[in-house]
Coordinates of C-alpha atoms in Angstrom, one line a residue:
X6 CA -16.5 -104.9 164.0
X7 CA -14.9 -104.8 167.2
X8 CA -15.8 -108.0 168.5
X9 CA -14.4 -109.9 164.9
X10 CA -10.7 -108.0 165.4
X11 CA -10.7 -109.4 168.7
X12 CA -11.9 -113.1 167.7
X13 CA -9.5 -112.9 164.2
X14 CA -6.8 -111.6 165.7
X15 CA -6.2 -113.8 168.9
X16 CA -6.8 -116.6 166.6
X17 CA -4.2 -115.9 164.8
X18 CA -2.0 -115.2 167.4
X19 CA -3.1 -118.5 169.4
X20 CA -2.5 -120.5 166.5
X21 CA 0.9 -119.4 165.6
X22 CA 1.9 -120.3 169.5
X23 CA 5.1 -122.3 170.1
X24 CA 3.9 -124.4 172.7
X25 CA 0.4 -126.0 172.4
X26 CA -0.4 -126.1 175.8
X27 CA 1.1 -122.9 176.7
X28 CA 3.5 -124.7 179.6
X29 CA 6.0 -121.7 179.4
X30 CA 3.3 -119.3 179.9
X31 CA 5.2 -117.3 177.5
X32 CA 2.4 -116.4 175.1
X33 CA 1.0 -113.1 175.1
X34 CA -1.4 -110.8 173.1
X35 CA -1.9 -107.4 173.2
X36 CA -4.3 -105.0 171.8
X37 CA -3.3 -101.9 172.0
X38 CA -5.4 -98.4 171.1
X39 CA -2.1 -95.8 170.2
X40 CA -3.2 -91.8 169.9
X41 CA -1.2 -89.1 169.7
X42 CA -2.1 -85.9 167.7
X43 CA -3.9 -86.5 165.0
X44 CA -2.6 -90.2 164.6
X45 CA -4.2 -93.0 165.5
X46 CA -3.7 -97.2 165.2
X47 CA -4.8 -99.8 166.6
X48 CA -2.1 -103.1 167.0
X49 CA -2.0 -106.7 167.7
X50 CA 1.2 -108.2 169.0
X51 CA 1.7 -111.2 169.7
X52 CA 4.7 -113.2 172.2
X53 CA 5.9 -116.6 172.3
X54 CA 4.8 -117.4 168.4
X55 CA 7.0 -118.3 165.6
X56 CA 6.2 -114.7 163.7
X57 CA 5.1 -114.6 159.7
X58 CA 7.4 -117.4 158.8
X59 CA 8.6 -118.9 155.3
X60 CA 8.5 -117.0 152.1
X61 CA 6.6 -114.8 150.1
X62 CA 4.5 -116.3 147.3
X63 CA 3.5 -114.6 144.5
X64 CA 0.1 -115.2 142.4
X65 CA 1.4 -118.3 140.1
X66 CA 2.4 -119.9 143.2
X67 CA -0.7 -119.2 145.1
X68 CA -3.0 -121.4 142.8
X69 CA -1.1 -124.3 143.8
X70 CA -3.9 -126.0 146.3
X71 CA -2.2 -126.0 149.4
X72 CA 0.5 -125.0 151.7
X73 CA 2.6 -126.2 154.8
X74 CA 1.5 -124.7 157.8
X75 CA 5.1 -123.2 158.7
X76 CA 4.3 -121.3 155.3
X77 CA 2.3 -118.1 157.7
X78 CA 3.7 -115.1 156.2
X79 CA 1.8 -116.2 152.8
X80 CA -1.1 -118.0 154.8
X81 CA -2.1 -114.3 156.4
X82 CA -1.6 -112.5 153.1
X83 CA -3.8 -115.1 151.0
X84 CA -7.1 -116.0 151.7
X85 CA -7.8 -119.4 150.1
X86 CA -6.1 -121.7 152.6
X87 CA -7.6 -123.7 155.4
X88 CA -5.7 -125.3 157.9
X89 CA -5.6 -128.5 157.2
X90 CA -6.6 -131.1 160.3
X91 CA -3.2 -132.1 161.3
X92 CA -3.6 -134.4 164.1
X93 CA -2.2 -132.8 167.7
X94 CA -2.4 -129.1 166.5
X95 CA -6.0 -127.9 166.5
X96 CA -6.0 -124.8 164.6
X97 CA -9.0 -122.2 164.4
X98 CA -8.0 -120.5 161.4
X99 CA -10.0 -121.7 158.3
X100 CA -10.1 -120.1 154.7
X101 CA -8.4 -117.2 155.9
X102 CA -11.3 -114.3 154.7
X103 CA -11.8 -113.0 158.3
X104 CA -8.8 -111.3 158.1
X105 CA -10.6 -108.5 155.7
X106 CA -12.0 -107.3 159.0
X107 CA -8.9 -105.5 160.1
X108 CA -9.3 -103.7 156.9
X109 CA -12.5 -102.9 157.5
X110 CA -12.2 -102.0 161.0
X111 CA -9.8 -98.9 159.6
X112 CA -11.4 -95.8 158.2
X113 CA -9.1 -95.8 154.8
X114 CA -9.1 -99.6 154.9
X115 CA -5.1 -100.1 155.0
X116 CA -3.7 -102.4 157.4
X117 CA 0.2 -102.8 158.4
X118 CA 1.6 -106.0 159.7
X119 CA 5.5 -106.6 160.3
X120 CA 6.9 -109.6 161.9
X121 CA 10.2 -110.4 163.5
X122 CA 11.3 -114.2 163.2
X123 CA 13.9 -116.3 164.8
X124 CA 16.5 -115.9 161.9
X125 CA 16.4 -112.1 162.8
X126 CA 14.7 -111.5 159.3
X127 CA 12.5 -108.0 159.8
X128 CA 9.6 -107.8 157.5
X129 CA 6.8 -105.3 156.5
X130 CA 3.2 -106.1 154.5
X131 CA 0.7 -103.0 153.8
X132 CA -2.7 -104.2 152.3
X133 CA -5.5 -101.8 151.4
X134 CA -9.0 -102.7 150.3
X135 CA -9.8 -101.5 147.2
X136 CA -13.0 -101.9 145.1
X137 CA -11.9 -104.6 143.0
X138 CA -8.9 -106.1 144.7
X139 CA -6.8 -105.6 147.7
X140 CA -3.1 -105.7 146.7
X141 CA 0.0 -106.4 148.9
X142 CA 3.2 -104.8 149.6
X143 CA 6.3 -106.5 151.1
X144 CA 9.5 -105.1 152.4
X145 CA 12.8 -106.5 154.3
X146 CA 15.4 -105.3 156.4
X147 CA 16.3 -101.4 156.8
X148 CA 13.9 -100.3 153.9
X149 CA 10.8 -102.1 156.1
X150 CA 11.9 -100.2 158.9
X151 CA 12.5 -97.2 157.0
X152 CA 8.8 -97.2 155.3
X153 CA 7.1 -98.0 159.2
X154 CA 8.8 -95.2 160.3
X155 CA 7.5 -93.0 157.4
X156 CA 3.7 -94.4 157.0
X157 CA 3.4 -93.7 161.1
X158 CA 5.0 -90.7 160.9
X159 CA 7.7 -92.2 163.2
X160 CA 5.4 -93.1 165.9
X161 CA 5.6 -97.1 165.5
X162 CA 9.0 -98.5 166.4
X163 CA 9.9 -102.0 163.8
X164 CA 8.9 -104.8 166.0
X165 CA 11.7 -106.0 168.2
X166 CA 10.9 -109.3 169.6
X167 CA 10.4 -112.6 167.3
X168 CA 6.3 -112.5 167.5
X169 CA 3.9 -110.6 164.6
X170 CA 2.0 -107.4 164.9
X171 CA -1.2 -106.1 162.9
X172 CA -1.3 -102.3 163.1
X173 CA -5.0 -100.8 161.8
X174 CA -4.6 -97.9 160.5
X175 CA -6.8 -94.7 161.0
X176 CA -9.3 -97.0 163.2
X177 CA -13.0 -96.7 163.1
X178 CA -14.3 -94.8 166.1
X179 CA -16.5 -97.7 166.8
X180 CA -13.2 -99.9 167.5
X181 CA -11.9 -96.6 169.5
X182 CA -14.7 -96.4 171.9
X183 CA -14.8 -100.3 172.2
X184 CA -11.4 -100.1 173.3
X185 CA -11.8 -96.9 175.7
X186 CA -14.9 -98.2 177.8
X187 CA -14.4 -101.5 178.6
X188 CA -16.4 -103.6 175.4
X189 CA -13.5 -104.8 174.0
X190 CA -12.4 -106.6 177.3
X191 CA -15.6 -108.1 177.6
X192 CA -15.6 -109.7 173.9
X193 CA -12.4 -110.9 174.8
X194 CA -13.2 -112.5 178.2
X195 CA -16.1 -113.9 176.9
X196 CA -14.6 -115.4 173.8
X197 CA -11.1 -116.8 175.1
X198 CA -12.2 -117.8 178.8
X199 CA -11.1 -121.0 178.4
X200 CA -7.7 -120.3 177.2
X201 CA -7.2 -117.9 179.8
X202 CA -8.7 -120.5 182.6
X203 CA -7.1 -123.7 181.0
X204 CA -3.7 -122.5 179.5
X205 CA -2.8 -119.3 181.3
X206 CA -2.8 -117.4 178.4
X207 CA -2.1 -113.4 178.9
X208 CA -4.3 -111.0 176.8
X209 CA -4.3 -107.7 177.6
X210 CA -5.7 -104.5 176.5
X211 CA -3.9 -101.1 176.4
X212 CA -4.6 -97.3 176.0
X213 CA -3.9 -93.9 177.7
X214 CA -1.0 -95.6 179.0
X215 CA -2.9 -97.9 181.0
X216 CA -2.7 -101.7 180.7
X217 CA -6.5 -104.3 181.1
X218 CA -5.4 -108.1 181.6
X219 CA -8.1 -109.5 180.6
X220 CA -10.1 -111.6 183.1
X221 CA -12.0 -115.2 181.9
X222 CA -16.0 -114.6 181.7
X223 CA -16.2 -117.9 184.0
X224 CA -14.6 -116.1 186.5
X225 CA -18.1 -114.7 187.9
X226 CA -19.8 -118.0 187.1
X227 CA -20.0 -120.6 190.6
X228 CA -17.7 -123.0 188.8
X229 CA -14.9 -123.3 186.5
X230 CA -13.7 -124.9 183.7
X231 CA -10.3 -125.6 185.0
X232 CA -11.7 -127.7 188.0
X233 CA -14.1 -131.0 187.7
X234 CA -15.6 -129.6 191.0
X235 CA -17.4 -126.5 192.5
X236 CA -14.9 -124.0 193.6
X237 CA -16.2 -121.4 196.2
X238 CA -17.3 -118.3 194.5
X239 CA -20.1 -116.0 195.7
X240 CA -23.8 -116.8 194.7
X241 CA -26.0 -114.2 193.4
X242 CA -29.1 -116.0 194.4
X243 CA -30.5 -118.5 196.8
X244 CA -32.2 -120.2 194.2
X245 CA -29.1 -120.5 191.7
X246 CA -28.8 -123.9 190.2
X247 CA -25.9 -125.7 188.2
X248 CA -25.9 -128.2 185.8
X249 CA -22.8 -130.6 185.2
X250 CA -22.7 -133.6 183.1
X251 CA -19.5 -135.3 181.5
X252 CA -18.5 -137.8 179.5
X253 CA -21.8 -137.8 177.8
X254 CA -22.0 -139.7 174.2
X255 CA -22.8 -137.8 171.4
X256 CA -25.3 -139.9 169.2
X257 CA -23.8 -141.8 165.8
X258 CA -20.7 -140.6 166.6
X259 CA -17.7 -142.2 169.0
X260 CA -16.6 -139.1 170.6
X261 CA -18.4 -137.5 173.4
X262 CA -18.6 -134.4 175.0
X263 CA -16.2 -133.8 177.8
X264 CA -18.3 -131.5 180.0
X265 CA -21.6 -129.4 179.8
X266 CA -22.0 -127.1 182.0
X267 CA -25.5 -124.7 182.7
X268 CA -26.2 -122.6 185.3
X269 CA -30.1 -120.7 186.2
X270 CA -29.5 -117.9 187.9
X271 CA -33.2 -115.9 188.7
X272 CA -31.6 -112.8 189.9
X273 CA -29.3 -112.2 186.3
X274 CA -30.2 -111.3 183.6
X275 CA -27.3 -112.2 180.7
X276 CA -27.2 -110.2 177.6
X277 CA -27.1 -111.9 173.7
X278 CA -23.6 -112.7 173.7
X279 CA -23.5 -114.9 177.5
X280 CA -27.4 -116.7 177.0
X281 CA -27.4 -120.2 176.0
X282 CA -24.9 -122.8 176.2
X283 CA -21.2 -121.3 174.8
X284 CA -19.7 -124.3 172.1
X285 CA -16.4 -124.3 172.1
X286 CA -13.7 -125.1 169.8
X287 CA -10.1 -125.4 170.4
X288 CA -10.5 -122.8 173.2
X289 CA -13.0 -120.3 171.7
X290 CA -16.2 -119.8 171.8
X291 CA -17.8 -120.2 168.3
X292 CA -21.1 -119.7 168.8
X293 CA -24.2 -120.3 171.3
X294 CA -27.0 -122.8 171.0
X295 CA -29.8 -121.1 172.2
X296 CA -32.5 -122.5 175.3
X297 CA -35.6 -120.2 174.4
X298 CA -37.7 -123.3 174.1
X299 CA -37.7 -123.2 177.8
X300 CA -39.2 -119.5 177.7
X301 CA -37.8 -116.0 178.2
X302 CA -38.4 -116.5 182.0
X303 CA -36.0 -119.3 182.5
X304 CA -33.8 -118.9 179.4
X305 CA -32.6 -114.9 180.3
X306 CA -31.0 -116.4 183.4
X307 CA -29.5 -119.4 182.0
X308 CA -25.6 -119.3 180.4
X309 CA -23.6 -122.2 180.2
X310 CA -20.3 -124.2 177.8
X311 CA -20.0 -127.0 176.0
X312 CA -16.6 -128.9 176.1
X313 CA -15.7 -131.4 173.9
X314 CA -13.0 -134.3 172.8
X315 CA -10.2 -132.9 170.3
X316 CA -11.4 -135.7 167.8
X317 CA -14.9 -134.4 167.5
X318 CA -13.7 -130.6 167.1
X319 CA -12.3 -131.8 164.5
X320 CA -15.4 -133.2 162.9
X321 CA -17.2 -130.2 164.3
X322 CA -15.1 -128.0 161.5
X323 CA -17.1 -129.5 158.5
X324 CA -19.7 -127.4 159.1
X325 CA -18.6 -124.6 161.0
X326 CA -19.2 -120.8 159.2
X327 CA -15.5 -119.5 157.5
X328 CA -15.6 -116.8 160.2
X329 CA -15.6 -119.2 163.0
X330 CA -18.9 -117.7 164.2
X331 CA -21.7 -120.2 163.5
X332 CA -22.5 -124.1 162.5
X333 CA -25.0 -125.2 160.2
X334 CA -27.1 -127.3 162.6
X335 CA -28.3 -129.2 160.3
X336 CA -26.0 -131.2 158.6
X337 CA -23.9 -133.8 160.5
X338 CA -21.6 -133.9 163.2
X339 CA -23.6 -130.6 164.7
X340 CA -26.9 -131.9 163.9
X341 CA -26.1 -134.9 166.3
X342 CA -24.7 -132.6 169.0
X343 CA -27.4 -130.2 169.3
X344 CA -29.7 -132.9 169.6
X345 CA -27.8 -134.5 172.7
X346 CA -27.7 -130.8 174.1
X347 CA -31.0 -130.1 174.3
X348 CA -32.4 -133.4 175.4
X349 CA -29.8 -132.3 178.5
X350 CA -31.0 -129.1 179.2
X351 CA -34.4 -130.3 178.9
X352 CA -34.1 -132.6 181.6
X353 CA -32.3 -129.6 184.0
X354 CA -35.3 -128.1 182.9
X355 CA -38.0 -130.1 183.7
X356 CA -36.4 -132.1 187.0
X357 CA -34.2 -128.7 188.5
X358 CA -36.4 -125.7 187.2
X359 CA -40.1 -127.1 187.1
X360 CA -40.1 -126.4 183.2
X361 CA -43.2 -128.4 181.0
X362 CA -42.2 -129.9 177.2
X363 CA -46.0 -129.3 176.6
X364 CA -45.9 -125.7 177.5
X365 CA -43.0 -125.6 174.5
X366 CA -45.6 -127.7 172.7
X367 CA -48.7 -125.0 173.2
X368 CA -45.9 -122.0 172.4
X369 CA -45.3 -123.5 169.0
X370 CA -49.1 -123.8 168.2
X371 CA -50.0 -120.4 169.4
X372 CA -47.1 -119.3 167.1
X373 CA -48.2 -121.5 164.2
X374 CA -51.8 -119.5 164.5
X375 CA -49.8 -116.3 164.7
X376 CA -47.7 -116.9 161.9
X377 CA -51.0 -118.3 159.8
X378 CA -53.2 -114.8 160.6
X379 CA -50.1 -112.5 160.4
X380 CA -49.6 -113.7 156.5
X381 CA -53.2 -113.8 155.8
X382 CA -53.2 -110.4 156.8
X383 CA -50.4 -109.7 154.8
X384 CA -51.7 -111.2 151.4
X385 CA -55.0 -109.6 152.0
X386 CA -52.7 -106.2 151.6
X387 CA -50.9 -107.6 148.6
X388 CA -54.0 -108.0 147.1
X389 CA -55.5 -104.6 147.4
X390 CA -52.0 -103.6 145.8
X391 CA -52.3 -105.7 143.1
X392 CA -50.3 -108.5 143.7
X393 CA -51.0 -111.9 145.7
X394 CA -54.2 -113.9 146.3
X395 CA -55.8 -112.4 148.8
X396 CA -56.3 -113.9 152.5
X397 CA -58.0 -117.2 151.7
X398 CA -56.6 -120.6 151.2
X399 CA -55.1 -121.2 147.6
X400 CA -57.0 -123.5 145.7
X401 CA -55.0 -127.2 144.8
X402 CA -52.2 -127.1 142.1
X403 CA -53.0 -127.1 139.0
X404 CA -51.2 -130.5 136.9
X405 CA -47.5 -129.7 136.1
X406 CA -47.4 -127.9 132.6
X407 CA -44.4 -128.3 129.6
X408 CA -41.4 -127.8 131.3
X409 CA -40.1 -124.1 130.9
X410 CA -37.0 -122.8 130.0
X411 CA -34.5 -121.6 132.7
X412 CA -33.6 -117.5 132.7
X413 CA -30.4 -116.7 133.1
X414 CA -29.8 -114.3 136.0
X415 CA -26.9 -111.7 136.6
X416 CA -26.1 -110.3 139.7
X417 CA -23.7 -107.4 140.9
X418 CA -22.6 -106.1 143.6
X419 CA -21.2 -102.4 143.7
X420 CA -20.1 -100.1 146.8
X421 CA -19.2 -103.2 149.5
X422 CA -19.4 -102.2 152.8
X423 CA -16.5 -104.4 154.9
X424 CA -16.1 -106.3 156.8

């Protein structure tokens, strides 16, 4: 849960910056963990955005099929919109449905979120998740301030700087403890190095009174993303090797990827969320394409990025997941790109690391046999249960018979857990 508010709500934040490349160095997010008595919220502020701007629509209007982007107050509310691919503003947000995570990441499942814009307009929105629906209310002015003041039990102050907040209320102690020992800087670090690195964007996180810039994952890595050469950093290992290629084509496309970077380190050991190669969108890290092929031996040292040109993160959207943390690798543009990727790391592999393609080769056999004995084994048990045909090979098809009348089938779905 934690590590979704993190990704969801910097992306909003990010998106909604004034200045796409940050030149200012004026935009700033903050999560914040706020306890006192028996009151607790977590917030998201963000500096140097345009706030929840334009108008509030209500349902009628929200079937319409789209709406500008400056329209953001309704764009958070509603979650049927995708950014659209507006050329020079590359925008993470899509369908809008990871924001139910800030509802889920509270223990009664009601989030706040005010906003103060450049007209000086003060607004207030409440949802909370309910079992069927999970209405809205709004409130301008005085009477927003006045309700803050009484749902936080006059804790939270209105928001006095044009920018947006999300305030979780009543936060889940997993989010808490994230917050309190360290985990929530890491997701962060790891997720938005390159904006922090590229763009000199400020995210910080805050409790007990204490502030945590956050500091870009890279940062312990023997080269950066900001630089096209080695900086000096301090090795871990003798035998550390890194991998650079750029400007490499990415097949039946004309777009290529900017810079792939992998580095084997023998001495480190990276957990889940830092092994394989980072891809990166729009300055977050979506998801990770995985090198166990090469074996847990060389692949539990081995972390790396993918870079890419703005045109193809584009195309990359079309079949990236809705909560901007995985792509269907099978369907085109992806399909193309992790099949440039691993012909590269291959080749690190085999000329850098002493890895064998037929050792991959003998893997997947042995776990072909595996896989064969394993549900052998498992319809031999069926079988003694009464079910399932036993151990042996199925004997050939029988010819097809009349064709057979579809059943319809109902499903539902009661007690969601969110997010």
């Amino acid at each position: 849960v934690s590590h979704w508010v993190q990704k969801d709500g910097i992306q909003n934040s990010w998106d909604a910056r004034k200045g796409k490349e940050n030149t200012k160095r004026n935009w700033k997010c903050e999560i914040e963990l706020i306890e006192q008595g028996k009151d607790a919220f977590v917030t998201i502020t963000d500096y140097g955005t345009w706030g929840l701007t334009g108008r509030r629509y209500d349902r009628k209007d929200l079937e319409q099929k789209d709406l500008p982007r400056e329209e953001r107050w309704c764009r958070f509310e509603n979650f049927a919109f995708a950014n659209e691919n507006v050329k020079n503003q590359h925008l993470l947000g899509s369908r809008g449905r990871g924001k139910f995570v800030f509802s889920g990441a509270s223990d009664t499942m009601t989030t706040l979120y005010d906003t103060l814009r450049d007209d000086k307009v003060y607004r207030l929105g409440m949802r909370t998740v309910e079992k069927l629906d999970a209405p809205n209310d709004f409130e301008e002015g005085q009477k927003a301030k006045d309700i803050l003041k009484t749902k936080t039990n006059g804790i939270m102050a209105p928001l006095n700087h044009v920018g947006s907040r999300i305030i979780i209320m009543n936060p889940t102690q997993e989010l808490v403890d994230d917050i309190k020992d360290g985990h929530m800087e890491q997701f962060i670090s790891e997720t938005w190095w390159e904006i922090i690195e590229k763009f000199g964007a400020k995210i910080i996180v805050k409790h007990s009174g204490k502030s945590f810039p956050v500091k870009p994952f890279t940062e312990s890595l023997p080269e950066s993303a900001k630089t096209q050469i080695k900086i000096s950093r301090p090795k871990t290992s003798r035998d550390q090797k890194v991998f650079i290629k750029e400007s490499v084509p990415i097949p039946n496309t004309k777009f290529r990827i900017k810079k792939l970077y992998i580095l084997y380190d023998p001495d480190r050991s990276f957990d889940d969320r830092q092994l394989g190669i980072s891809i990166q969108r729009a300055g977050m890290s979506i998801t990770r394409l995985p090198m166990t092929e090469l074996g847990s031996g060389l692949s539990d040292h081995m972390t790396g990025y993918a870079i890419f040109e703005e045109g193809f993160e584009d195309e990359m959207r079309k079949t990236e997941g809705p909560e901007h943390y995985s792509y269907n690798w099978s369907s085109k543009p992806t399909s193309d790109l992790s099949f440039a990727l691993k012909k590269l790391y291959r080749e690190f592999a085999m000329k850098e690391l002493g890895w064998k393609e037929t050792k991959s080769a003998k893997a997947t056999k042995s776990d072909r046999k595996a896989n064969d004995r394993a549900r052998n084994k498992a319809n031999e048990i069926a079988k003694k249960m009464g079910f399932g045909k036993g151990g042996h090979t199925p004997p050939p098809p029988p010819p097809p018979g009349p064709p057979r009348t579809p059943k319809i089938v109902a499903i539902q779905l009661n007690n969601l857990g969110f997010p």
